[in-house]
PDB file of C-alpha atoms in Angstrom:
ATOM      1  CA  UNK A   1     123.025  60.536 100.073  1.00 36.00           C
ATOM      2  CA  UNK A   2     121.679  59.532  96.720  1.00 39.00           C
ATOM      3  CA  UNK A   3     121.345  62.596  94.475  1.00 43.00           C
ATOM      4  CA  UNK A   4     119.231  60.925  91.804  1.00 44.00           C
ATOM      5  CA  UNK A   5     116.966  63.812  90.888  1.00 48.00           C
ATOM      6  CA  UNK A   6     116.843  64.950  87.304  1.00 53.00           C
ATOM      7  CA  UNK A   7     115.264  68.282  88.141  1.00 65.00           C
ATOM      8  CA  UNK A   8     116.263  70.741  90.804  1.00 74.00           C
ATOM      9  CA  UNK A   9     113.934  72.837  92.950  1.00 85.00           C
ATOM     10  CA  UNK A  10     111.974  75.628  91.296  1.00 91.00           C
ATOM     11  CA  UNK A  11     112.281  79.279  92.421  1.00 93.00           C
ATOM     12  CA  UNK A  12     108.934  78.962  94.221  1.00 93.00           C
ATOM     13  CA  UNK A  13     110.402  76.151  96.327  1.00 92.00           C
ATOM     14  CA  UNK A  14     113.121  78.513  97.545  1.00 95.00           C
ATOM     15  CA  UNK A  15     110.513  81.200  98.251  1.00 96.00           C
ATOM     16  CA  UNK A  16     108.778  78.741 100.575  1.00 94.00           C
ATOM     17  CA  UNK A  17     112.057  78.151 102.412  1.00 94.00           C
ATOM     18  CA  UNK A  18     112.316  81.885 103.084  1.00 96.00           C
ATOM     19  CA  UNK A  19     108.740  81.994 104.379  1.00 95.00           C
ATOM     20  CA  UNK A  20     109.664  79.430 107.040  1.00 90.00           C
ATOM     21  CA  UNK A  21     112.092  81.826 108.726  1.00 89.00           C
ATOM     22  CA  UNK A  22     110.035  85.020 108.529  1.00 95.00           C
ATOM     23  CA  UNK A  23     109.302  86.548 111.935  1.00 95.00           C
ATOM     24  CA  UNK A  24     105.777  86.497 113.343  1.00 96.00           C
ATOM     25  CA  UNK A  25     104.724  90.033 112.446  1.00 96.00           C
ATOM     26  CA  UNK A  26     102.236  90.491 115.265  1.00 96.00           C
ATOM     27  CA  UNK A  27     104.640  89.066 117.846  1.00 95.00           C
ATOM     28  CA  UNK A  28     107.446  91.255 116.528  1.00 96.00           C
ATOM     29  CA  UNK A  29     105.332  94.391 116.721  1.00 96.00           C
ATOM     30  CA  UNK A  30     104.058  93.507 120.192  1.00 95.00           C
ATOM     31  CA  UNK A  31     107.602  94.195 121.411  1.00 93.00           C
ATOM     32  CA  UNK A  32     107.721  97.611 119.763  1.00 96.00           C
ATOM     33  CA  UNK A  33     107.009 100.707 121.879  1.00 95.00           C
ATOM     34  CA  UNK A  34     105.203 102.195 118.904  1.00 97.00           C
ATOM     35  CA  UNK A  35     101.787 101.650 117.267  1.00 97.00           C
ATOM     36  CA  UNK A  36     101.691  98.000 116.155  1.00 97.00           C
ATOM     37  CA  UNK A  37      98.675  98.312 113.883  1.00 97.00           C
ATOM     38  CA  UNK A  38     100.224 101.284 112.099  1.00 98.00           C
ATOM     39  CA  UNK A  39     103.404  99.298 111.436  1.00 98.00           C
ATOM     40  CA  UNK A  40     101.537  96.261 110.131  1.00 98.00           C
ATOM     41  CA  UNK A  41      99.320  98.351 107.856  1.00 98.00           C
ATOM     42  CA  UNK A  42     102.277 100.278 106.484  1.00 98.00           C
ATOM     43  CA  UNK A  43     104.167  97.052 105.806  1.00 97.00           C
ATOM     44  CA  UNK A  44     101.189  95.722 103.838  1.00 97.00           C
ATOM     45  CA  UNK A  45     100.771  98.894 101.785  1.00 97.00           C
ATOM     46  CA  UNK A  46     104.504  99.371 101.242  1.00 97.00           C
ATOM     47  CA  UNK A  47     104.528  96.138  99.267  1.00 95.00           C
ATOM     48  CA  UNK A  48     101.664  97.500  97.181  1.00 96.00           C
ATOM     49  CA  UNK A  49     103.798 100.540  96.394  1.00 96.00           C
ATOM     50  CA  UNK A  50     106.734  98.330  95.431  1.00 95.00           C
ATOM     51  CA  UNK A  51     104.755  96.249  92.920  1.00 93.00           C
ATOM     52  CA  UNK A  52     102.891  99.236  91.485  1.00 94.00           C
ATOM     53  CA  UNK A  53      99.451  98.663  93.004  1.00 95.00           C
ATOM     54  CA  UNK A  54      99.590 101.831  95.109  1.00 96.00           C
ATOM     55  CA  UNK A  55     101.027 105.249  94.245  1.00 95.00           C
ATOM     56  CA  UNK A  56     103.820 106.375  96.560  1.00 93.00           C
ATOM     57  CA  UNK A  57     102.234 109.811  96.983  1.00 93.00           C
ATOM     58  CA  UNK A  58      98.935 108.232  98.038  1.00 96.00           C
ATOM     59  CA  UNK A  59     100.848 106.025 100.478  1.00 96.00           C
ATOM     60  CA  UNK A  60     102.360 109.040 102.214  1.00 93.00           C
ATOM     61  CA  UNK A  61      99.085 110.956 102.204  1.00 94.00           C
ATOM     62  CA  UNK A  62      97.411 107.994 103.884  1.00 96.00           C
ATOM     63  CA  UNK A  63      99.931 107.675 106.696  1.00 97.00           C
ATOM     64  CA  UNK A  64     101.410 111.151 107.133  1.00 96.00           C
ATOM     65  CA  UNK A  65      98.982 112.253 109.859  1.00 96.00           C
ATOM     66  CA  UNK A  66      99.328 109.007 111.834  1.00 97.00           C
ATOM     67  CA  UNK A  67     103.116 109.078 111.575  1.00 97.00           C
ATOM     68  CA  UNK A  68     103.274 112.666 112.747  1.00 96.00           C
ATOM     69  CA  UNK A  69     101.106 111.827 115.747  1.00 97.00           C
ATOM     70  CA  UNK A  70     103.024 108.660 116.615  1.00 97.00           C
ATOM     71  CA  UNK A  71     106.623 109.776 116.035  1.00 97.00           C
ATOM     72  CA  UNK A  72     106.498 113.562 116.426  1.00 95.00           C
ATOM     73  CA  UNK A  73     109.915 115.145 115.910  1.00 94.00           C
ATOM     74  CA  UNK A  74     111.424 111.844 114.780  1.00 95.00           C
ATOM     75  CA  UNK A  75     109.160 111.612 111.746  1.00 95.00           C
ATOM     76  CA  UNK A  76     110.889 112.566 108.482  1.00 91.00           C
ATOM     77  CA  UNK A  77     107.896 113.650 106.417  1.00 79.00           C
ATOM     78  CA  UNK A  78     107.526 113.801 102.653  1.00 65.00           C
ATOM     79  CA  UNK A  79     108.054 111.485  99.733  1.00 60.00           C
ATOM     80  CA  UNK A  80     111.526 110.013  99.359  1.00 59.00           C
ATOM     81  CA  UNK A  81     112.209 109.351  95.692  1.00 50.00           C
ATOM     82  CA  UNK A  82     115.775 108.117  96.096  1.00 49.00           C
ATOM     83  CA  UNK A  83     114.789 104.496  95.533  1.00 47.00           C
ATOM     84  CA  UNK A  84     113.286 105.401  92.163  1.00 44.00           C
ATOM     85  CA  UNK A  85     116.236 107.241  90.620  1.00 49.00           C
ATOM     86  CA  UNK A  86     118.760 105.726  88.256  1.00 51.00           C
ATOM     87  CA  UNK A  87     122.287 106.118  89.609  1.00 58.00           C
ATOM     88  CA  UNK A  88     125.609 106.155  87.785  1.00 69.00           C
ATOM     89  CA  UNK A  89     128.691 104.343  89.038  1.00 83.00           C
ATOM     90  CA  UNK A  90     129.003 100.782  90.368  1.00 94.00           C
ATOM     91  CA  UNK A  91     125.942  98.784  91.356  1.00 97.00           C
ATOM     92  CA  UNK A  92     127.055  96.047  93.726  1.00 98.00           C
ATOM     93  CA  UNK A  93     125.480  92.635  93.238  1.00 98.00           C
ATOM     94  CA  UNK A  94     126.042  89.223  94.771  1.00 98.00           C
ATOM     95  CA  UNK A  95     125.487  86.021  92.788  1.00 98.00           C
ATOM     96  CA  UNK A  96     125.167  82.725  94.671  1.00 98.00           C
ATOM     97  CA  UNK A  97     125.488  79.422  92.804  1.00 98.00           C
ATOM     98  CA  UNK A  98     123.239  77.007  94.699  1.00 96.00           C
ATOM     99  CA  UNK A  99     124.801  74.007  92.967  1.00 94.00           C
ATOM    100  CA  UNK A 100     128.125  74.913  94.570  1.00 95.00           C
ATOM    101  CA  UNK A 101     126.775  75.655  98.044  1.00 95.00           C
ATOM    102  CA  UNK A 102     127.600  72.732 100.344  1.00 93.00           C
ATOM    103  CA  UNK A 103     125.730  74.067 103.376  1.00 93.00           C
ATOM    104  CA  UNK A 104     128.892  74.405 105.468  1.00 95.00           C
ATOM    105  CA  UNK A 105     127.743  77.656 107.148  1.00 96.00           C
ATOM    106  CA  UNK A 106     131.182  79.213 106.715  1.00 97.00           C
ATOM    107  CA  UNK A 107     129.434  82.340 105.425  1.00 97.00           C
ATOM    108  CA  UNK A 108     127.395  82.549 108.632  1.00 97.00           C
ATOM    109  CA  UNK A 109     130.434  82.153 110.871  1.00 97.00           C
ATOM    110  CA  UNK A 110     132.691  84.543 108.944  1.00 97.00           C
ATOM    111  CA  UNK A 111     129.921  87.133 108.842  1.00 97.00           C
ATOM    112  CA  UNK A 112     129.430  86.955 112.609  1.00 95.00           C
ATOM    113  CA  UNK A 113     133.167  87.254 113.165  1.00 93.00           C
ATOM    114  CA  UNK A 114     133.550  90.170 110.754  1.00 94.00           C
ATOM    115  CA  UNK A 115     130.517  92.131 111.924  1.00 93.00           C
ATOM    116  CA  UNK A 116     130.684  91.068 115.591  1.00 92.00           C
ATOM    117  CA  UNK A 117     126.963  90.390 115.703  1.00 94.00           C
ATOM    118  CA  UNK A 118     125.503  89.549 119.129  1.00 94.00           C
ATOM    119  CA  UNK A 119     123.637  86.352 120.120  1.00 95.00           C
ATOM    120  CA  UNK A 120     120.554  85.717 118.017  1.00 93.00           C
ATOM    121  CA  UNK A 121     121.656  87.966 115.149  1.00 96.00           C
ATOM    122  CA  UNK A 122     123.137  86.554 111.963  1.00 96.00           C
ATOM    123  CA  UNK A 123     123.233  88.672 108.824  1.00 97.00           C
ATOM    124  CA  UNK A 124     123.970  85.586 106.738  1.00 96.00           C
ATOM    125  CA  UNK A 125     122.002  82.398 107.304  1.00 95.00           C
ATOM    126  CA  UNK A 126     121.805  79.167 105.337  1.00 96.00           C
ATOM    127  CA  UNK A 127     118.357  77.606 105.193  1.00 95.00           C
ATOM    128  CA  UNK A 128     118.364  73.855 104.702  1.00 92.00           C
ATOM    129  CA  UNK A 129     115.841  71.275 103.618  1.00 88.00           C
ATOM    130  CA  UNK A 130     115.943  67.591 102.716  1.00 86.00           C
ATOM    131  CA  UNK A 131     113.771  66.480  99.802  1.00 81.00           C
ATOM    132  CA  UNK A 132     112.776  63.042  98.598  1.00 80.00           C
ATOM    133  CA  UNK A 133     112.674  59.661 100.275  1.00 83.00           C
ATOM    134  CA  UNK A 134     115.545  57.412 101.254  1.00 81.00           C
ATOM    135  CA  UNK A 135     117.751  56.506  99.447  1.00 83.00           C
ATOM    136  CA  UNK A 136     116.906  59.228  96.915  1.00 83.00           C
ATOM    137  CA  UNK A 137     117.430  62.260  99.098  1.00 83.00           C
ATOM    138  CA  UNK A 138     118.572  65.698  98.098  1.00 82.00           C
ATOM    139  CA  UNK A 139     119.885  68.426 100.398  1.00 84.00           C
ATOM    140  CA  UNK A 140     118.646  71.874  99.399  1.00 88.00           C
ATOM    141  CA  UNK A 141     120.659  74.819 100.747  1.00 94.00           C
ATOM    142  CA  UNK A 142     119.641  78.460 100.457  1.00 97.00           C
ATOM    143  CA  UNK A 143     122.080  81.089 101.777  1.00 97.00           C
ATOM    144  CA  UNK A 144     120.281  84.350 102.587  1.00 97.00           C
ATOM    145  CA  UNK A 145     122.047  87.645 103.168  1.00 98.00           C
ATOM    146  CA  UNK A 146     120.124  90.915 102.880  1.00 98.00           C
ATOM    147  CA  UNK A 147     118.726  91.161  99.355  1.00 98.00           C
ATOM    148  CA  UNK A 148     119.727  94.859  99.004  1.00 98.00           C
ATOM    149  CA  UNK A 149     116.526  95.459  97.036  1.00 98.00           C
ATOM    150  CA  UNK A 150     116.310  98.087  94.319  1.00 97.00           C
ATOM    151  CA  UNK A 151     112.845  98.888  95.674  1.00 96.00           C
ATOM    152  CA  UNK A 152     113.120  98.150  99.398  1.00 97.00           C
ATOM    153  CA  UNK A 153     109.892  97.919 101.373  1.00 97.00           C
ATOM    154  CA  UNK A 154     111.935  98.476 104.543  1.00 97.00           C
ATOM    155  CA  UNK A 155     112.919 101.966 103.404  1.00 97.00           C
ATOM    156  CA  UNK A 156     109.338 102.709 102.446  1.00 95.00           C
ATOM    157  CA  UNK A 157     108.023 102.224 105.985  1.00 97.00           C
ATOM    158  CA  UNK A 158     110.889 103.785 107.960  1.00 97.00           C
ATOM    159  CA  UNK A 159     109.404 106.843 109.725  1.00 97.00           C
ATOM    160  CA  UNK A 160     112.801 108.456 110.401  1.00 97.00           C
ATOM    161  CA  UNK A 161     114.433 107.548 107.082  1.00 96.00           C
ATOM    162  CA  UNK A 162     117.132 105.738 108.986  1.00 97.00           C
ATOM    163  CA  UNK A 163     116.894 103.101 106.261  1.00 97.00           C
ATOM    164  CA  UNK A 164     117.870 104.331 102.819  1.00 96.00           C
ATOM    165  CA  UNK A 165     119.380 103.104  99.576  1.00 96.00           C
ATOM    166  CA  UNK A 166     122.911 104.190  98.733  1.00 96.00           C
ATOM    167  CA  UNK A 167     123.981 105.086  95.199  1.00 94.00           C
ATOM    168  CA  UNK A 168     125.866 101.797  94.932  1.00 96.00           C
ATOM    169  CA  UNK A 169     122.627  99.868  95.503  1.00 97.00           C
ATOM    170  CA  UNK A 170     123.276  98.861  99.123  1.00 98.00           C
ATOM    171  CA  UNK A 171     120.349  99.384 101.481  1.00 98.00           C
ATOM    172  CA  UNK A 172     121.870 100.955 104.584  1.00 96.00           C
ATOM    173  CA  UNK A 173     120.749 101.814 108.104  1.00 96.00           C
ATOM    174  CA  UNK A 174     121.779 105.012 109.840  1.00 95.00           C
ATOM    175  CA  UNK A 175     121.852 103.542 113.342  1.00 94.00           C
ATOM    176  CA  UNK A 176     122.044 107.018 114.860  1.00 94.00           C
ATOM    177  CA  UNK A 177     118.641 107.828 113.337  1.00 95.00           C
ATOM    178  CA  UNK A 178     117.032 104.431 113.935  1.00 97.00           C
ATOM    179  CA  UNK A 179     114.607 104.500 116.879  1.00 97.00           C
ATOM    180  CA  UNK A 180     113.949 100.765 116.935  1.00 97.00           C
ATOM    181  CA  UNK A 181     110.281 100.875 115.903  1.00 98.00           C
ATOM    182  CA  UNK A 182     110.755  97.593 113.951  1.00 98.00           C
ATOM    183  CA  UNK A 183     108.378  98.588 111.156  1.00 98.00           C
ATOM    184  CA  UNK A 184     111.115  97.621 108.693  1.00 98.00           C
ATOM    185  CA  UNK A 185     111.429  94.140 110.211  1.00 98.00           C
ATOM    186  CA  UNK A 186     107.806  93.262 109.443  1.00 98.00           C
ATOM    187  CA  UNK A 187     107.969  94.962 106.033  1.00 98.00           C
ATOM    188  CA  UNK A 188     110.977  92.946 104.812  1.00 98.00           C
ATOM    189  CA  UNK A 189     109.691  89.922 102.856  1.00 97.00           C
ATOM    190  CA  UNK A 190     112.994  88.068 103.305  1.00 98.00           C
ATOM    191  CA  UNK A 191     113.436  88.111 107.085  1.00 97.00           C
ATOM    192  CA  UNK A 192     116.796  89.842 106.744  1.00 98.00           C
ATOM    193  CA  UNK A 193     116.504  92.312 109.643  1.00 98.00           C
ATOM    194  CA  UNK A 194     117.028  91.887 113.375  1.00 97.00           C
ATOM    195  CA  UNK A 195     116.568  93.992 116.481  1.00 97.00           C
ATOM    196  CA  UNK A 196     119.595  94.424 118.725  1.00 96.00           C
ATOM    197  CA  UNK A 197     118.409  93.738 122.287  1.00 96.00           C
ATOM    198  CA  UNK A 198     121.854  94.313 123.765  1.00 94.00           C
ATOM    199  CA  UNK A 199     122.714  90.647 124.317  1.00 95.00           C
ATOM    200  CA  UNK A 200     126.394  89.839 124.461  1.00 93.00           C
ATOM    201  CA  UNK A 201     128.939  87.026 124.222  1.00 93.00           C
ATOM    202  CA  UNK A 202     130.982  88.612 127.018  1.00 88.00           C
ATOM    203  CA  UNK A 203     130.564  85.615 129.346  1.00 87.00           C
ATOM    204  CA  UNK A 204     131.748  83.203 126.646  1.00 88.00           C
ATOM    205  CA  UNK A 205     134.343  85.437 125.002  1.00 85.00           C
ATOM    206  CA  UNK A 206     136.512  87.834 126.994  1.00 85.00           C
ATOM    207  CA  UNK A 207     136.743  91.250 125.392  1.00 85.00           C
ATOM    208  CA  UNK A 208     133.722  90.778 123.136  1.00 87.00           C
ATOM    209  CA  UNK A 209     132.280  94.135 124.194  1.00 88.00           C
ATOM    210  CA  UNK A 210     135.540  96.050 123.769  1.00 86.00           C
ATOM    211  CA  UNK A 211     134.976  96.583 120.039  1.00 81.00           C
ATOM    212  CA  UNK A 212     131.568  96.839 118.393  1.00 82.00           C
ATOM    213  CA  UNK A 213     130.623  96.066 114.829  1.00 84.00           C
ATOM    214  CA  UNK A 214     131.995  98.395 112.126  1.00 85.00           C
ATOM    215  CA  UNK A 215     128.567  99.709 111.130  1.00 82.00           C
ATOM    216  CA  UNK A 216     129.020 101.188 107.662  1.00 78.00           C
ATOM    217  CA  UNK A 217     132.643 102.149 108.205  1.00 77.00           C
ATOM    218  CA  UNK A 218     132.127 103.770 111.628  1.00 82.00           C
ATOM    219  CA  UNK A 219     134.028 102.293 114.560  1.00 82.00           C
ATOM    220  CA  UNK A 220     131.751 102.712 117.567  1.00 86.00           C
ATOM    221  CA  UNK A 221     134.090 101.399 120.239  1.00 86.00           C
ATOM    222  CA  UNK A 222     132.962  99.546 123.348  1.00 87.00           C
ATOM    223  CA  UNK A 223     129.570  97.869 123.181  1.00 89.00           C
ATOM    224  CA  UNK A 224     127.407  98.814 126.161  1.00 89.00           C
ATOM    225  CA  UNK A 225     123.796  99.512 127.143  1.00 90.00           C
ATOM    226  CA  UNK A 226     122.337 102.705 125.712  1.00 90.00           C
ATOM    227  CA  UNK A 227     124.974 102.965 123.006  1.00 92.00           C
ATOM    228  CA  UNK A 228     124.322 102.440 119.297  1.00 91.00           C
ATOM    229  CA  UNK A 229     123.657  99.948 117.726  1.00 93.00           C
ATOM    230  CA  UNK A 230     121.938  98.496 120.823  1.00 95.00           C
ATOM    231  CA  UNK A 231     118.227  99.259 120.609  1.00 96.00           C
ATOM    232  CA  UNK A 232     118.280  99.632 116.823  1.00 97.00           C
ATOM    233  CA  UNK A 233     117.705  97.375 113.823  1.00 97.00           C
ATOM    234  CA  UNK A 234     120.636  95.651 112.125  1.00 97.00           C
ATOM    235  CA  UNK A 235     121.246  93.881 108.822  1.00 97.00           C
ATOM    236  CA  UNK A 236     123.802  92.794 106.247  1.00 97.00           C
ATOM    237  CA  UNK A 237     125.453  95.688 104.385  1.00 97.00           C
ATOM    238  CA  UNK A 238     127.491  93.618 101.902  1.00 98.00           C
ATOM    239  CA  UNK A 239     130.335  94.400 104.362  1.00 96.00           C
ATOM    240  CA  UNK A 240     130.395  98.007 103.165  1.00 95.00           C
ATOM    241  CA  UNK A 241     133.368  98.776 105.408  1.00 94.00           C
ATOM    242  CA  UNK A 242     135.337  96.121 103.530  1.00 95.00           C
ATOM    243  CA  UNK A 243     134.235  97.450 100.135  1.00 95.00           C
ATOM    244  CA  UNK A 244     135.647 100.830 101.127  1.00 93.00           C
ATOM    245  CA  UNK A 245     139.014  99.115 101.565  1.00 93.00           C
ATOM    246  CA  UNK A 246     138.770  97.418  98.159  1.00 95.00           C
ATOM    247  CA  UNK A 247     137.946  94.021  99.685  1.00 97.00           C
ATOM    248  CA  UNK A 248     135.088  91.610  99.067  1.00 97.00           C
ATOM    249  CA  UNK A 249     132.367  90.850 101.627  1.00 98.00           C
ATOM    250  CA  UNK A 250     133.579  88.372 104.242  1.00 97.00           C
ATOM    251  CA  UNK A 251     131.099  85.700 103.131  1.00 98.00           C
ATOM    252  CA  UNK A 252     132.384  85.860  99.548  1.00 98.00           C
ATOM    253  CA  UNK A 253     136.029  85.714 100.548  1.00 97.00           C
ATOM    254  CA  UNK A 254     135.585  82.696 102.827  1.00 97.00           C
ATOM    255  CA  UNK A 255     133.090  80.584 100.840  1.00 97.00           C
ATOM    256  CA  UNK A 256     134.558  77.072 100.765  1.00 95.00           C
ATOM    257  CA  UNK A 257     132.634  76.010  97.672  1.00 94.00           C
ATOM    258  CA  UNK A 258     133.378  79.239  95.748  1.00 97.00           C
ATOM    259  CA  UNK A 259     129.628  79.586  95.437  1.00 98.00           C
ATOM    260  CA  UNK A 260     129.555  83.377  95.841  1.00 98.00           C
ATOM    261  CA  UNK A 261     130.485  86.053  93.334  1.00 98.00           C
ATOM    262  CA  UNK A 262     130.521  89.787  93.942  1.00 98.00           C
ATOM    263  CA  UNK A 263     130.909  92.717  91.600  1.00 98.00           C
ATOM    264  CA  UNK A 264     129.469  95.581  89.582  1.00 98.00           C
ATOM    265  CA  UNK A 265     126.484  94.551  87.504  1.00 97.00           C
ATOM    266  CA  UNK A 266     126.722  97.835  85.584  1.00 96.00           C
ATOM    267  CA  UNK A 267     129.960  96.525  84.077  1.00 97.00           C
ATOM    268  CA  UNK A 268     128.892  94.253  81.179  1.00 96.00           C
ATOM    269  CA  UNK A 269     132.239  92.469  81.350  1.00 97.00           C
ATOM    270  CA  UNK A 270     132.036  91.633  85.047  1.00 98.00           C
ATOM    271  CA  UNK A 271     131.524  88.046  86.191  1.00 98.00           C
ATOM    272  CA  UNK A 272     128.322  88.927  88.052  1.00 98.00           C
ATOM    273  CA  UNK A 273     126.879  90.668  84.994  1.00 98.00           C
ATOM    274  CA  UNK A 274     127.440  87.582  82.859  1.00 98.00           C
ATOM    275  CA  UNK A 275     126.125  85.197  85.520  1.00 98.00           C
ATOM    276  CA  UNK A 276     123.006  87.326  86.026  1.00 98.00           C
ATOM    277  CA  UNK A 277     122.192  86.792  82.346  1.00 97.00           C
ATOM    278  CA  UNK A 278     122.374  82.996  82.717  1.00 96.00           C
ATOM    279  CA  UNK A 279     119.191  80.960  82.188  1.00 96.00           C
ATOM    280  CA  UNK A 280     119.919  79.491  85.625  1.00 96.00           C
ATOM    281  CA  UNK A 281     119.544  82.903  87.293  1.00 98.00           C
ATOM    282  CA  UNK A 282     116.575  83.864  89.459  1.00 98.00           C
ATOM    283  CA  UNK A 283     115.691  86.166  92.352  1.00 98.00           C
ATOM    284  CA  UNK A 284     113.673  85.361  95.437  1.00 98.00           C
ATOM    285  CA  UNK A 285     110.014  86.424  95.378  1.00 97.00           C
ATOM    286  CA  UNK A 286     110.354  88.189  92.037  1.00 96.00           C
ATOM    287  CA  UNK A 287     106.602  88.760  91.864  1.00 96.00           C
ATOM    288  CA  UNK A 288     106.876  91.335  94.668  1.00 96.00           C
ATOM    289  CA  UNK A 289     108.802  93.726  92.442  1.00 96.00           C
ATOM    290  CA  UNK A 290     111.559  94.407  95.007  1.00 97.00           C
ATOM    291  CA  UNK A 291     114.229  93.451  92.438  1.00 98.00           C
ATOM    292  CA  UNK A 292     116.876  92.060  94.823  1.00 98.00           C
ATOM    293  CA  UNK A 293     120.583  92.605  94.252  1.00 98.00           C
ATOM    294  CA  UNK A 294     121.235  89.026  95.338  1.00 98.00           C
ATOM    295  CA  UNK A 295     120.847  86.697  92.376  1.00 98.00           C
ATOM    296  CA  UNK A 296     120.808  82.904  92.595  1.00 98.00           C
ATOM    297  CA  UNK A 297     121.827  80.245  90.104  1.00 98.00           C
ATOM    298  CA  UNK A 298     119.915  76.970  90.237  1.00 93.00           C
TER     299      UNK A 298
END
């Protein structure tokens, strides 16, 4: 391929790549056993809360009655301010150098192997696009894990508060509280969440169901119908179970092009802190105000 471009893609070009893989919101909600219109409306207004166009208290006042009626005992009422507080300690951030990414999909494969995700679910995907005309063609690669947003719209819409932000900045899912309403899936502007339908690789891989994914450090044993995380929503957690062992996320450790960096952005001397200050640095869909913890270098 002839890489004869003087200028690389702009952040908006990468935003458009993300939009191509977003789920069809109405189709997604049509599979939910809960009120589809309520989920879609909450997703819309949650983004208004995130970018400051709607007060969080007004948001909850608007939807509290409907949520109580729809979810009953599962509804965790009240305003959750945890996403607005400043926390001490490490703040985990991933930096991805797009000039080093070769589009090999090693991150996708290692993530599936590490987290034992079922068919149709990949926490890490690499979106690809060819630009230009032959012979001047450029391959554009955009790896996309969960953005681990500082202001996550997914947490804003979760009626059970199964989705929450940890003190280290990771947006987590308590799969034992998740009821699979999928409101978070349509609220996420990055397409980083998936519903676990219970599909399995058992026919292709003997013993696949013997051990389930290590969801947030909890070994759940054999994967079978009616057992968590089947029937719940799943996503990248920066391999939190590995972080607890002092290891890096699987995608960082296995990246062939050394395109991924991981560390504490609160440490001014860390590699990620210095890279985040680079003029090459940008975040996806910055105008939304979600402030992702995944930072790209272009």
